[in-house]
C-alpha cells in the first residue's frame, strides 16, 4: 500500500491513483468565431434527471478553455469502443474535424456523425471554478443513442468494456 498527501511532490502518484477509476471517453464540441472546436474529455458525469443536467471539466491551461467555457451550447459525444483515434485527434488539437463527417446543430455546436454511442446536445447553465479546471454544467436539450460498447480510459490506457449478459 502506498499512502501520501497529494501535492507538487506527489503529483504523479496522485494521477496514478486517479487512473484506477475507469471512465468513459467523450469529445466535447462547440462553435467558435473561428470555426468548430473539439476537446477530448473523460470528466463527464450526470448530475440530475429532473432537470436533465450533466457536467464536464476542461483544464484552465488548455488553449481551448475560453471557447469551451464561453460557448452557450455544446455537445458531448460519448465515444464507442474502437474510437481511440478520434479521442487522440481531439486530445491533440481542437481543430481535428478534417475528414470527419459532421453537421451543425441549429443555433449550436458541430455534431460528429461518427464514432459515438451517445450524444448530448446541451445549453450551458453554469461554469464553476475548480482548481486547475472548471466545472461546466449543461442542461440536456436533446439526446441521441446508438448501440455498442463504450471506449474506456483507465491507468493511462484506452480499452473497451462489454457488459456481461
mmCIF file with all atom_site columns, C-alpha atoms in Angstrom:
data_model
loop_
_atom_site.group_PDB
_atom_site.id
_atom_site.type_symbol
_atom_site.label_atom_id
_atom_site.label_alt_id
_atom_site.label_comp_id
_atom_site.label_asym_id
_atom_site.label_entity_id
_atom_site.label_seq_id
_atom_site.pdbx_PDB_ins_code
_atom_site.Cartn_x
_atom_site.Cartn_y
_atom_site.Cartn_z
_atom_site.occupancy
_atom_site.B_iso_or_equiv
_atom_site.pdbx_formal_charge
_atom_site.auth_seq_id
_atom_site.auth_comp_id
_atom_site.auth_asym_id
_atom_site.auth_atom_id
_atom_site.pdbx_PDB_model_num
ATOM 1   C CA . UNK A 1 1   ? 0.000   0.000   0.000   1.00 0.00 ? 1   UNK A CA 1
ATOM 2   C CA . UNK A 1 2   ? 1.208   3.483   -0.891  1.00 0.00 ? 2   UNK A CA 1
ATOM 3   C CA . UNK A 1 3   ? -0.008  6.397   1.277   1.00 0.00 ? 3   UNK A CA 1
ATOM 4   C CA . UNK A 1 4   ? 0.761   10.021  0.518   1.00 0.00 ? 4   UNK A CA 1
ATOM 5   C CA . UNK A 1 5   ? -0.582  13.537  0.780   1.00 0.00 ? 5   UNK A CA 1
ATOM 6   C CA . UNK A 1 6   ? -1.413  14.979  -2.662  1.00 0.00 ? 6   UNK A CA 1
ATOM 7   C CA . UNK A 1 7   ? 0.825   17.891  -3.590  1.00 0.00 ? 7   UNK A CA 1
ATOM 8   C CA . UNK A 1 8   ? 3.510   19.024  -6.038  1.00 0.00 ? 8   UNK A CA 1
ATOM 9   C CA . UNK A 1 9   ? 5.973   16.310  -4.966  1.00 0.00 ? 9   UNK A CA 1
ATOM 10  C CA . UNK A 1 10  ? 3.389   13.521  -5.349  1.00 0.00 ? 10  UNK A CA 1
ATOM 11  C CA . UNK A 1 11  ? 1.513   14.706  -8.435  1.00 0.00 ? 11  UNK A CA 1
ATOM 12  C CA . UNK A 1 12  ? 2.429   11.586  -10.493 1.00 0.00 ? 12  UNK A CA 1
ATOM 13  C CA . UNK A 1 13  ? 1.317   9.285   -7.662  1.00 0.00 ? 13  UNK A CA 1
ATOM 14  C CA . UNK A 1 14  ? -1.954  11.204  -7.388  1.00 0.00 ? 14  UNK A CA 1
ATOM 15  C CA . UNK A 1 15  ? -2.573  10.905  -11.149 1.00 0.00 ? 15  UNK A CA 1
ATOM 16  C CA . UNK A 1 16  ? -1.828  7.162   -10.977 1.00 0.00 ? 16  UNK A CA 1
ATOM 17  C CA . UNK A 1 17  ? -4.297  6.739   -8.101  1.00 0.00 ? 17  UNK A CA 1
ATOM 18  C CA . UNK A 1 18  ? -6.976  8.650   -10.030 1.00 0.00 ? 18  UNK A CA 1
ATOM 19  C CA . UNK A 1 19  ? -6.234  6.416   -13.024 1.00 0.00 ? 19  UNK A CA 1
ATOM 20  C CA . UNK A 1 20  ? -7.517  3.431   -11.029 1.00 0.00 ? 20  UNK A CA 1
ATOM 21  C CA . UNK A 1 21  ? -11.023 4.745   -11.726 1.00 0.00 ? 21  UNK A CA 1
ATOM 22  C CA . UNK A 1 22  ? -12.115 3.733   -15.229 1.00 0.00 ? 22  UNK A CA 1
ATOM 23  C CA . UNK A 1 23  ? -14.017 6.407   -17.135 1.00 0.00 ? 23  UNK A CA 1
ATOM 24  C CA . UNK A 1 24  ? -15.758 6.729   -20.427 1.00 0.00 ? 24  UNK A CA 1
ATOM 25  C CA . UNK A 1 25  ? -14.232 8.916   -23.127 1.00 0.00 ? 25  UNK A CA 1
ATOM 26  C CA . UNK A 1 26  ? -16.030 11.857  -24.712 1.00 0.00 ? 26  UNK A CA 1
ATOM 27  C CA . UNK A 1 27  ? -15.390 14.541  -27.289 1.00 0.00 ? 27  UNK A CA 1
ATOM 28  C CA . UNK A 1 28  ? -16.999 17.869  -26.426 1.00 0.00 ? 28  UNK A CA 1
ATOM 29  C CA . UNK A 1 29  ? -17.659 20.233  -29.339 1.00 0.00 ? 29  UNK A CA 1
ATOM 30  C CA . UNK A 1 30  ? -18.539 23.920  -29.517 1.00 0.00 ? 30  UNK A CA 1
ATOM 31  C CA . UNK A 1 31  ? -18.907 26.523  -32.224 1.00 0.00 ? 31  UNK A CA 1
ATOM 32  C CA . UNK A 1 32  ? -16.432 29.413  -32.071 1.00 0.00 ? 32  UNK A CA 1
ATOM 33  C CA . UNK A 1 33  ? -15.991 32.539  -34.188 1.00 0.00 ? 33  UNK A CA 1
ATOM 34  C CA . UNK A 1 34  ? -13.001 30.814  -35.803 1.00 0.00 ? 34  UNK A CA 1
ATOM 35  C CA . UNK A 1 35  ? -14.995 27.622  -36.528 1.00 0.00 ? 35  UNK A CA 1
ATOM 36  C CA . UNK A 1 36  ? -15.656 24.316  -34.763 1.00 0.00 ? 36  UNK A CA 1
ATOM 37  C CA . UNK A 1 37  ? -13.618 23.404  -31.673 1.00 0.00 ? 37  UNK A CA 1
ATOM 38  C CA . UNK A 1 38  ? -13.426 19.981  -30.026 1.00 0.00 ? 38  UNK A CA 1
ATOM 39  C CA . UNK A 1 39  ? -11.794 18.535  -26.934 1.00 0.00 ? 39  UNK A CA 1
ATOM 40  C CA . UNK A 1 40  ? -11.399 15.011  -25.598 1.00 0.00 ? 40  UNK A CA 1
ATOM 41  C CA . UNK A 1 41  ? -12.606 14.729  -22.001 1.00 0.00 ? 41  UNK A CA 1
ATOM 42  C CA . UNK A 1 42  ? -13.103 11.903  -19.548 1.00 0.00 ? 42  UNK A CA 1
ATOM 43  C CA . UNK A 1 43  ? -14.502 14.226  -16.885 1.00 0.00 ? 43  UNK A CA 1
ATOM 44  C CA . UNK A 1 44  ? -18.133 13.751  -17.913 1.00 0.00 ? 44  UNK A CA 1
ATOM 45  C CA . UNK A 1 45  ? -20.893 12.865  -15.430 1.00 0.00 ? 45  UNK A CA 1
ATOM 46  C CA . UNK A 1 46  ? -24.646 13.013  -14.997 1.00 0.00 ? 46  UNK A CA 1
ATOM 47  C CA . UNK A 1 47  ? -25.841 15.500  -12.390 1.00 0.00 ? 47  UNK A CA 1
ATOM 48  C CA . UNK A 1 48  ? -29.648 15.412  -12.383 1.00 0.00 ? 48  UNK A CA 1
ATOM 49  C CA . UNK A 1 49  ? -32.513 13.657  -14.146 1.00 0.00 ? 49  UNK A CA 1
ATOM 50  C CA . UNK A 1 50  ? -35.024 16.424  -13.389 1.00 0.00 ? 50  UNK A CA 1
ATOM 51  C CA . UNK A 1 51  ? -33.997 18.796  -14.751 1.00 0.00 ? 51  UNK A CA 1
ATOM 52  C CA . UNK A 1 52  ? -31.684 16.850  -17.080 1.00 0.00 ? 52  UNK A CA 1
ATOM 53  C CA . UNK A 1 53  ? -28.185 18.141  -16.233 1.00 0.00 ? 53  UNK A CA 1
ATOM 54  C CA . UNK A 1 54  ? -24.666 16.907  -16.997 1.00 0.00 ? 54  UNK A CA 1
ATOM 55  C CA . UNK A 1 55  ? -21.200 18.231  -16.239 1.00 0.00 ? 55  UNK A CA 1
ATOM 56  C CA . UNK A 1 56  ? -17.703 18.096  -17.639 1.00 0.00 ? 56  UNK A CA 1
ATOM 57  C CA . UNK A 1 57  ? -14.418 19.750  -16.646 1.00 0.00 ? 57  UNK A CA 1
ATOM 58  C CA . UNK A 1 58  ? -11.978 21.408  -19.079 1.00 0.00 ? 58  UNK A CA 1
ATOM 59  C CA . UNK A 1 59  ? -8.452  22.291  -17.923 1.00 0.00 ? 59  UNK A CA 1
ATOM 60  C CA . UNK A 1 60  ? -7.794  26.002  -17.416 1.00 0.00 ? 60  UNK A CA 1
ATOM 61  C CA . UNK A 1 61  ? -4.371  25.654  -19.067 1.00 0.00 ? 61  UNK A CA 1
ATOM 62  C CA . UNK A 1 62  ? -5.900  24.404  -22.333 1.00 0.00 ? 62  UNK A CA 1
ATOM 63  C CA . UNK A 1 63  ? -5.743  26.725  -25.325 1.00 0.00 ? 63  UNK A CA 1
ATOM 64  C CA . UNK A 1 64  ? -9.382  25.719  -25.908 1.00 0.00 ? 64  UNK A CA 1
ATOM 65  C CA . UNK A 1 65  ? -10.544 26.688  -22.409 1.00 0.00 ? 65  UNK A CA 1
ATOM 66  C CA . UNK A 1 66  ? -12.114 30.043  -23.374 1.00 0.00 ? 66  UNK A CA 1
ATOM 67  C CA . UNK A 1 67  ? -14.044 28.532  -26.286 1.00 0.00 ? 67  UNK A CA 1
ATOM 68  C CA . UNK A 1 68  ? -15.240 25.580  -24.200 1.00 0.00 ? 68  UNK A CA 1
ATOM 69  C CA . UNK A 1 69  ? -16.368 27.568  -21.158 1.00 0.00 ? 69  UNK A CA 1
ATOM 70  C CA . UNK A 1 70  ? -17.710 30.509  -23.152 1.00 0.00 ? 70  UNK A CA 1
ATOM 71  C CA . UNK A 1 71  ? -19.960 28.597  -25.541 1.00 0.00 ? 71  UNK A CA 1
ATOM 72  C CA . UNK A 1 72  ? -23.659 28.902  -24.797 1.00 0.00 ? 72  UNK A CA 1
ATOM 73  C CA . UNK A 1 73  ? -24.320 25.498  -26.400 1.00 0.00 ? 73  UNK A CA 1
ATOM 74  C CA . UNK A 1 74  ? -22.126 22.422  -26.593 1.00 0.00 ? 74  UNK A CA 1
ATOM 75  C CA . UNK A 1 75  ? -22.348 18.744  -27.496 1.00 0.00 ? 75  UNK A CA 1
ATOM 76  C CA . UNK A 1 76  ? -20.874 15.800  -25.609 1.00 0.00 ? 76  UNK A CA 1
ATOM 77  C CA . UNK A 1 77  ? -20.174 12.724  -27.756 1.00 0.00 ? 77  UNK A CA 1
ATOM 78  C CA . UNK A 1 78  ? -19.619 9.503   -25.766 1.00 0.00 ? 78  UNK A CA 1
ATOM 79  C CA . UNK A 1 79  ? -17.189 7.512   -27.890 1.00 0.00 ? 79  UNK A CA 1
ATOM 80  C CA . UNK A 1 80  ? -17.711 3.878   -28.763 1.00 0.00 ? 80  UNK A CA 1
ATOM 81  C CA . UNK A 1 81  ? -15.133 1.114   -28.377 1.00 0.00 ? 81  UNK A CA 1
ATOM 82  C CA . UNK A 1 82  ? -12.599 1.230   -31.154 1.00 0.00 ? 82  UNK A CA 1
ATOM 83  C CA . UNK A 1 83  ? -12.672 5.036   -31.438 1.00 0.00 ? 83  UNK A CA 1
ATOM 84  C CA . UNK A 1 84  ? -9.297  5.646   -29.800 1.00 0.00 ? 84  UNK A CA 1
ATOM 85  C CA . UNK A 1 85  ? -8.113  7.511   -32.919 1.00 0.00 ? 85  UNK A CA 1
ATOM 86  C CA . UNK A 1 86  ? -10.905 10.095  -32.598 1.00 0.00 ? 86  UNK A CA 1
ATOM 87  C CA . UNK A 1 87  ? -10.131 10.551  -28.889 1.00 0.00 ? 87  UNK A CA 1
ATOM 88  C CA . UNK A 1 88  ? -6.443  11.069  -29.651 1.00 0.00 ? 88  UNK A CA 1
ATOM 89  C CA . UNK A 1 89  ? -7.171  13.517  -32.501 1.00 0.00 ? 89  UNK A CA 1
ATOM 90  C CA . UNK A 1 90  ? -9.173  15.836  -30.254 1.00 0.00 ? 90  UNK A CA 1
ATOM 91  C CA . UNK A 1 91  ? -6.733  15.418  -27.357 1.00 0.00 ? 91  UNK A CA 1
ATOM 92  C CA . UNK A 1 92  ? -4.003  16.873  -29.601 1.00 0.00 ? 92  UNK A CA 1
ATOM 93  C CA . UNK A 1 93  ? -5.961  19.550  -31.472 1.00 0.00 ? 93  UNK A CA 1
ATOM 94  C CA . UNK A 1 94  ? -9.258  21.352  -31.175 1.00 0.00 ? 94  UNK A CA 1
ATOM 95  C CA . UNK A 1 95  ? -9.391  21.665  -34.963 1.00 0.00 ? 95  UNK A CA 1
ATOM 96  C CA . UNK A 1 96  ? -9.290  17.914  -35.626 1.00 0.00 ? 96  UNK A CA 1
ATOM 97  C CA . UNK A 1 97  ? -12.506 17.835  -37.671 1.00 0.00 ? 97  UNK A CA 1
ATOM 98  C CA . UNK A 1 98  ? -10.831 17.330  -41.063 1.00 0.00 ? 98  UNK A CA 1
ATOM 99  C CA . UNK A 1 99  ? -12.099 14.166  -42.715 1.00 0.00 ? 99  UNK A CA 1
ATOM 100 C CA . UNK A 1 100 ? -14.826 13.573  -40.118 1.00 0.00 ? 100 UNK A CA 1
ATOM 101 C CA . UNK A 1 101 ? -18.479 13.688  -41.109 1.00 0.00 ? 101 UNK A CA 1
ATOM 102 C CA . UNK A 1 102 ? -20.307 16.342  -39.123 1.00 0.00 ? 102 UNK A CA 1
ATOM 103 C CA . UNK A 1 103 ? -23.299 18.635  -39.153 1.00 0.00 ? 103 UNK A CA 1
ATOM 104 C CA . UNK A 1 104 ? -24.189 21.799  -37.259 1.00 0.00 ? 104 UNK A CA 1
ATOM 105 C CA . UNK A 1 105 ? -26.949 21.819  -34.658 1.00 0.00 ? 105 UNK A CA 1
ATOM 106 C CA . UNK A 1 106 ? -29.485 24.591  -35.104 1.00 0.00 ? 106 UNK A CA 1
ATOM 107 C CA . UNK A 1 107 ? -28.042 27.611  -33.250 1.00 0.00 ? 107 UNK A CA 1
ATOM 108 C CA . UNK A 1 108 ? -25.477 25.321  -31.752 1.00 0.00 ? 108 UNK A CA 1
ATOM 109 C CA . UNK A 1 109 ? -22.292 23.329  -31.883 1.00 0.00 ? 109 UNK A CA 1
ATOM 110 C CA . UNK A 1 110 ? -20.879 20.999  -34.511 1.00 0.00 ? 110 UNK A CA 1
ATOM 111 C CA . UNK A 1 111 ? -22.149 17.431  -34.169 1.00 0.00 ? 111 UNK A CA 1
ATOM 112 C CA . UNK A 1 112 ? -19.952 14.481  -35.080 1.00 0.00 ? 112 UNK A CA 1
ATOM 113 C CA . UNK A 1 113 ? -21.756 11.984  -37.310 1.00 0.00 ? 113 UNK A CA 1
ATOM 114 C CA . UNK A 1 114 ? -19.486 9.054   -36.457 1.00 0.00 ? 114 UNK A CA 1
ATOM 115 C CA . UNK A 1 115 ? -17.683 7.365   -33.609 1.00 0.00 ? 115 UNK A CA 1
ATOM 116 C CA . UNK A 1 116 ? -20.175 7.973   -30.820 1.00 0.00 ? 116 UNK A CA 1
ATOM 117 C CA . UNK A 1 117 ? -22.686 5.776   -28.997 1.00 0.00 ? 117 UNK A CA 1
ATOM 118 C CA . UNK A 1 118 ? -24.450 8.600   -27.154 1.00 0.00 ? 118 UNK A CA 1
ATOM 119 C CA . UNK A 1 119 ? -24.627 12.309  -27.896 1.00 0.00 ? 119 UNK A CA 1
ATOM 120 C CA . UNK A 1 120 ? -25.938 15.058  -25.624 1.00 0.00 ? 120 UNK A CA 1
ATOM 121 C CA . UNK A 1 121 ? -26.774 18.481  -27.052 1.00 0.00 ? 121 UNK A CA 1
ATOM 122 C CA . UNK A 1 122 ? -26.642 20.944  -24.149 1.00 0.00 ? 122 UNK A CA 1
ATOM 123 C CA . UNK A 1 123 ? -27.153 24.550  -23.125 1.00 0.00 ? 123 UNK A CA 1
ATOM 124 C CA . UNK A 1 124 ? -24.640 25.867  -20.591 1.00 0.00 ? 124 UNK A CA 1
ATOM 125 C CA . UNK A 1 125 ? -26.273 26.776  -17.269 1.00 0.00 ? 125 UNK A CA 1
ATOM 126 C CA . UNK A 1 126 ? -23.192 27.328  -15.080 1.00 0.00 ? 126 UNK A CA 1
ATOM 127 C CA . UNK A 1 127 ? -19.398 27.386  -15.022 1.00 0.00 ? 127 UNK A CA 1
ATOM 128 C CA . UNK A 1 128 ? -17.688 26.921  -11.657 1.00 0.00 ? 128 UNK A CA 1
ATOM 129 C CA . UNK A 1 129 ? -14.030 27.443  -10.777 1.00 0.00 ? 129 UNK A CA 1
ATOM 130 C CA . UNK A 1 130 ? -12.482 24.178  -9.611  1.00 0.00 ? 130 UNK A CA 1
ATOM 131 C CA . UNK A 1 131 ? -8.730  24.476  -9.070  1.00 0.00 ? 131 UNK A CA 1
ATOM 132 C CA . UNK A 1 132 ? -6.862  23.950  -12.331 1.00 0.00 ? 132 UNK A CA 1
ATOM 133 C CA . UNK A 1 133 ? -10.127 23.020  -14.101 1.00 0.00 ? 133 UNK A CA 1
ATOM 134 C CA . UNK A 1 134 ? -13.609 24.464  -14.437 1.00 0.00 ? 134 UNK A CA 1
ATOM 135 C CA . UNK A 1 135 ? -16.861 22.580  -13.987 1.00 0.00 ? 135 UNK A CA 1
ATOM 136 C CA . UNK A 1 136 ? -19.250 23.236  -16.866 1.00 0.00 ? 136 UNK A CA 1
ATOM 137 C CA . UNK A 1 137 ? -22.861 22.304  -16.128 1.00 0.00 ? 137 UNK A CA 1
ATOM 138 C CA . UNK A 1 138 ? -25.235 21.902  -19.045 1.00 0.00 ? 138 UNK A CA 1
ATOM 139 C CA . UNK A 1 139 ? -28.977 21.333  -19.420 1.00 0.00 ? 139 UNK A CA 1
ATOM 140 C CA . UNK A 1 140 ? -29.507 18.475  -21.859 1.00 0.00 ? 140 UNK A CA 1
ATOM 141 C CA . UNK A 1 141 ? -31.793 19.613  -24.677 1.00 0.00 ? 141 UNK A CA 1
ATOM 142 C CA . UNK A 1 142 ? -31.557 16.536  -26.903 1.00 0.00 ? 142 UNK A CA 1
ATOM 143 C CA . UNK A 1 143 ? -30.095 13.031  -26.740 1.00 0.00 ? 143 UNK A CA 1
ATOM 144 C CA . UNK A 1 144 ? -29.174 10.588  -29.499 1.00 0.00 ? 144 UNK A CA 1
ATOM 145 C CA . UNK A 1 145 ? -28.117 7.000   -28.800 1.00 0.00 ? 145 UNK A CA 1
ATOM 146 C CA . UNK A 1 146 ? -26.664 4.073   -30.747 1.00 0.00 ? 146 UNK A CA 1
ATOM 147 C CA . UNK A 1 147 ? -25.970 0.522   -29.610 1.00 0.00 ? 147 UNK A CA 1
ATOM 148 C CA . UNK A 1 148 ? -22.438 -0.557  -28.829 1.00 0.00 ? 148 UNK A CA 1
ATOM 149 C CA . UNK A 1 149 ? -19.846 -0.805  -26.070 1.00 0.00 ? 149 UNK A CA 1
ATOM 150 C CA . UNK A 1 150 ? -18.083 2.342   -24.845 1.00 0.00 ? 150 UNK A CA 1
ATOM 151 C CA . UNK A 1 151 ? -14.467 3.393   -25.177 1.00 0.00 ? 151 UNK A CA 1
ATOM 152 C CA . UNK A 1 152 ? -12.937 3.298   -21.686 1.00 0.00 ? 152 UNK A CA 1
ATOM 153 C CA . UNK A 1 153 ? -9.870  5.012   -20.214 1.00 0.00 ? 153 UNK A CA 1
ATOM 154 C CA . UNK A 1 154 ? -8.064  3.671   -17.130 1.00 0.00 ? 154 UNK A CA 1
ATOM 155 C CA . UNK A 1 155 ? -4.473  3.584   -15.959 1.00 0.00 ? 155 UNK A CA 1
ATOM 156 C CA . UNK A 1 156 ? -3.389  5.870   -18.793 1.00 0.00 ? 156 UNK A CA 1
ATOM 157 C CA . UNK A 1 157 ? -4.658  3.499   -21.494 1.00 0.00 ? 157 UNK A CA 1
ATOM 158 C CA . UNK A 1 158 ? -7.702  3.106   -23.744 1.00 0.00 ? 158 UNK A CA 1
ATOM 159 C CA . UNK A 1 159 ? -9.756  -0.074  -23.792 1.00 0.00 ? 159 UNK A CA 1
ATOM 160 C CA . UNK A 1 160 ? -13.340 -1.231  -24.045 1.00 0.00 ? 160 UNK A CA 1
ATOM 161 C CA . UNK A 1 161 ? -15.999 -2.686  -21.836 1.00 0.00 ? 161 UNK A CA 1
ATOM 162 C CA . UNK A 1 162 ? -18.642 -5.151  -22.875 1.00 0.00 ? 162 UNK A CA 1
ATOM 163 C CA . UNK A 1 163 ? -21.179 -5.806  -20.112 1.00 0.00 ? 163 UNK A CA 1
ATOM 164 C CA . UNK A 1 164 ? -21.842 -9.422  -19.169 1.00 0.00 ? 164 UNK A CA 1
ATOM 165 C CA . UNK A 1 165 ? -25.256 -10.640 -20.136 1.00 0.00 ? 165 UNK A CA 1
#
